[in-house]
Amino acid sequence: MPQSVKKNAEERMEKAILALRRDLATLRAGRAAPALLDRITVEYYGAPTPINQLANISTPDSRTLMIQPWDKSSLADIEKAIMKSDLGLTPANDGMQIRLVIPALTEERRSELVKMTKKFGEEAKVAIRNIRRDANDDIKKMEKTDISEDESRRHQEDIQKTTDKFIAEVDKVLVAKEKEIMEV
């Protein structure tokens, strides 16, 4: 039974790492990537809809994103959503598609992106620590009926080792993203 608690905690921690990677992919690092638009939703027929469900997003070159909506009537809505977003990009609409030119990052913008990266990392660490707390609480409940105090302590130490491993993984992901952002 404690094994299932530890396995569940590890799976949830892996999901926290995946969520961190997904969030970091939405930060632009000077290169065009369709993942930059993942957080943007468009008000489409009264429902917030992700851009990638309304249009084909491609990268014709390393500094340009091309958005070709399947429904031409949604072009203005997509353009409006991009303007409202925190991307800091100005869309160029030619009536058939939207072109987003990704400018080179300034030093000031790079430092802002590093701060956002650290914020995402801290949120991931908090999520992992919350998972640890939940797992330890489950182990302590089992201590009252199913397992001994020594077993409980041993399982809690295992959970802490797993937590430390995933916190280190968060740090590794953050260092890689910061290096990518600061690269000129």
Short mmCIF file of C-alpha atoms in Angstrom, two decimals:
data_model
loop_
_atom_site.label_atom_id
_atom_site.label_comp_id
_atom_site.label_asym_id
_atom_site.label_seq_id
_atom_site.Cartn_x
_atom_site.Cartn_y
_atom_site.Cartn_z
CA MET A 1 0.00 0.00 0.00
CA PRO A 2 2.75 2.57 0.78
CA GLN A 3 4.30 1.59 -2.57
CA SER A 4 1.18 2.81 -4.37
CA VAL A 5 1.36 6.12 -2.49
CA LYS A 6 5.01 6.57 -3.52
CA LYS A 7 4.26 5.56 -7.13
CA ASN A 8 1.32 7.97 -7.30
CA ALA A 9 3.45 10.80 -5.87
CA GLU A 10 6.22 10.12 -8.41
CA GLU A 11 3.74 10.14 -11.31
CA ARG A 12 2.27 13.43 -10.12
CA MET A 13 5.77 14.93 -9.80
CA GLU A 14 6.56 13.85 -13.37
CA LYS A 15 3.40 15.63 -14.50
CA ALA A 16 4.56 18.78 -12.69
CA ILE A 17 7.83 18.64 -14.66
CA LEU A 18 5.91 18.17 -17.92
CA ALA A 19 3.71 21.16 -17.06
CA LEU A 20 6.83 23.24 -16.38
CA ARG A 21 8.33 22.28 -19.74
CA ARG A 22 5.05 23.12 -21.48
CA ASP A 23 4.93 26.53 -19.76
CA LEU A 24 8.55 27.28 -20.61
CA ALA A 25 7.94 26.40 -24.25
CA THR A 26 5.52 29.33 -24.44
CA LEU A 27 8.29 31.81 -23.58
CA ARG A 28 10.01 33.13 -26.65
CA ALA A 29 13.74 32.87 -26.78
CA GLY A 30 14.39 34.78 -30.00
CA ARG A 31 13.29 31.94 -32.28
CA ALA A 32 9.91 31.35 -33.83
CA ALA A 33 8.14 28.30 -32.43
CA PRO A 34 4.43 27.43 -32.68
CA ALA A 35 4.45 26.70 -28.93
CA LEU A 36 4.68 30.48 -28.34
CA LEU A 37 0.98 30.68 -29.15
CA ASP A 38 -0.15 27.82 -26.89
CA ARG A 39 -1.34 30.09 -24.06
CA ILE A 40 -3.36 32.37 -26.35
CA THR A 41 -7.07 31.73 -26.68
CA VAL A 42 -9.40 33.36 -29.19
CA GLU A 43 -13.02 34.24 -28.51
CA TYR A 44 -14.59 32.16 -31.28
CA TYR A 45 -18.38 31.98 -31.44
CA GLY A 46 -18.56 32.86 -27.76
CA ALA A 47 -16.12 30.19 -26.56
CA PRO A 48 -12.43 30.67 -25.73
CA THR A 49 -10.58 28.46 -28.21
CA PRO A 50 -6.82 27.84 -28.53
CA ILE A 51 -5.31 29.28 -31.73
CA ASN A 52 -3.96 25.90 -32.80
CA GLN A 53 -7.57 24.65 -33.03
CA LEU A 54 -8.53 27.50 -35.37
CA ALA A 55 -5.55 27.73 -37.68
CA ASN A 56 -2.50 26.10 -39.13
CA ILE A 57 0.64 27.51 -37.50
CA SER A 58 3.93 27.19 -39.36
CA THR A 59 7.44 28.61 -39.22
CA PRO A 60 8.63 29.55 -42.72
CA ASP A 61 11.93 30.74 -41.24
CA SER A 62 13.59 31.03 -37.83
CA ARG A 63 12.13 34.48 -37.10
CA THR A 64 8.61 34.20 -38.54
CA LEU A 65 5.39 32.50 -37.50
CA MET A 66 2.66 32.09 -40.10
CA ILE A 67 -0.95 31.63 -38.94
CA GLN A 68 -3.43 30.49 -41.59
CA PRO A 69 -6.96 30.23 -40.16
CA TRP A 70 -9.24 27.54 -41.54
CA ASP A 71 -12.17 29.95 -41.23
CA LYS A 72 -11.23 33.31 -42.78
CA SER A 73 -13.85 35.07 -40.65
CA SER A 74 -11.78 34.28 -37.54
CA LEU A 75 -8.75 36.21 -38.84
CA ALA A 76 -9.66 39.45 -37.04
CA ASP A 77 -10.41 37.61 -33.78
CA ILE A 78 -7.04 35.83 -33.90
CA GLU A 79 -5.28 39.12 -34.59
CA LYS A 80 -7.07 40.74 -31.65
CA ALA A 81 -6.12 37.90 -29.30
CA ILE A 82 -2.45 38.16 -30.27
CA MET A 83 -2.51 41.93 -29.70
CA LYS A 84 -4.03 41.45 -26.21
CA SER A 85 -1.50 38.75 -25.24
CA ASP A 86 1.72 39.35 -23.31
CA LEU A 87 3.88 38.26 -26.26
CA GLY A 88 4.72 41.81 -27.28
CA LEU A 89 4.34 40.96 -30.98
CA THR A 90 2.47 42.92 -33.63
CA PRO A 91 0.65 40.73 -36.13
CA ALA A 92 0.70 41.57 -39.86
CA ASN A 93 -2.62 40.63 -41.46
CA ASP A 94 -2.78 40.34 -45.26
CA GLY A 95 -6.42 39.22 -45.41
CA MET A 96 -5.56 35.52 -45.81
CA GLN A 97 -3.04 34.87 -43.05
CA ILE A 98 -1.26 36.49 -40.14
CA ARG A 99 2.49 36.85 -40.07
CA LEU A 100 4.31 37.31 -36.77
CA VAL A 101 7.90 38.47 -37.05
CA ILE A 102 9.89 37.62 -33.94
CA PRO A 103 12.38 40.43 -33.30
CA ALA A 104 15.74 39.82 -31.71
CA LEU A 105 15.49 40.01 -27.93
CA THR A 106 16.87 43.02 -26.12
CA GLU A 107 18.88 42.58 -22.93
CA GLU A 108 15.98 44.04 -20.92
CA ARG A 109 13.48 41.60 -22.44
CA ARG A 110 15.87 38.71 -21.84
CA SER A 111 16.09 39.54 -18.14
CA GLU A 112 12.27 39.77 -17.97
CA LEU A 113 12.01 36.34 -19.56
CA VAL A 114 14.52 34.92 -17.07
CA LYS A 115 12.37 36.29 -14.24
CA MET A 116 9.30 34.63 -15.77
CA THR A 117 11.27 31.40 -16.11
CA LYS A 118 12.17 31.52 -12.41
CA LYS A 119 8.54 32.19 -11.54
CA PHE A 120 7.42 29.10 -13.49
CA GLY A 121 10.18 27.10 -11.80
CA GLU A 122 9.12 28.21 -8.34
CA GLU A 123 5.51 27.25 -9.10
CA ALA A 124 6.68 23.80 -10.19
CA LYS A 125 8.73 23.39 -6.99
CA VAL A 126 5.72 24.38 -4.88
CA ALA A 127 3.59 21.83 -6.74
CA ILE A 128 6.18 19.12 -6.10
CA ARG A 129 6.39 20.01 -2.41
CA ASN A 130 2.59 19.88 -2.15
CA ILE A 131 2.65 16.42 -3.68
CA ARG A 132 5.27 15.40 -1.10
CA ARG A 133 3.07 16.72 1.70
CA ASP A 134 0.05 14.80 0.41
CA ALA A 135 2.06 11.57 0.11
CA ASN A 136 3.51 11.98 3.62
CA ASP A 137 0.01 12.59 5.01
CA ASP A 138 -1.19 9.38 3.36
CA ILE A 139 1.76 7.46 4.84
CA LYS A 140 1.05 8.91 8.32
CA LYS A 141 -2.58 7.78 8.05
CA MET A 142 -1.37 4.27 7.22
CA GLU A 143 0.94 4.37 10.24
CA LYS A 144 -2.09 4.35 12.53
CA THR A 145 -3.43 1.08 11.13
CA ASP A 146 -1.31 -0.72 8.51
CA ILE A 147 2.40 -0.02 8.99
CA SER A 148 4.88 0.50 11.83
CA GLU A 149 6.46 3.79 12.79
CA ASP A 150 9.83 2.69 11.39
CA GLU A 151 8.27 1.72 8.05
CA SER A 152 6.47 5.06 7.96
CA ARG A 153 9.71 6.93 8.53
CA ARG A 154 11.49 4.87 5.86
CA HIS A 155 8.73 5.56 3.31
CA GLN A 156 8.76 9.26 4.14
CA GLU A 157 12.53 9.32 3.56
CA ASP A 158 11.99 7.64 0.17
CA ILE A 159 9.39 10.26 -0.71
CA GLN A 160 11.85 12.99 0.30
CA LYS A 161 14.55 11.47 -1.94
CA THR A 162 12.08 11.42 -4.83
CA THR A 163 11.15 15.04 -4.09
CA ASP A 164 14.81 16.07 -4.07
CA LYS A 165 15.33 14.31 -7.41
CA PHE A 166 12.44 16.19 -9.02
CA ILE A 167 13.46 19.54 -7.52
CA ALA A 168 16.91 18.98 -9.05
CA GLU A 169 15.19 18.19 -12.38
CA VAL A 170 13.29 21.51 -12.17
CA ASP A 171 16.59 23.33 -11.57
CA LYS A 172 18.17 21.55 -14.55
CA VAL A 173 15.25 22.51 -16.83
CA LEU A 174 15.43 26.13 -15.63
CA VAL A 175 19.18 26.38 -16.23
CA ALA A 176 18.75 25.07 -19.77
CA LYS A 177 15.94 27.55 -20.52
CA GLU A 178 17.85 30.48 -19.01
CA LYS A 179 20.88 29.56 -21.11
CA GLU A 180 18.65 29.46 -24.21
CA ILE A 181 17.14 32.86 -23.38
CA MET A 182 20.46 34.58 -22.65
CA GLU A 183 22.06 33.18 -25.83
CA VAL A 184 22.71 36.04 -28.25
#
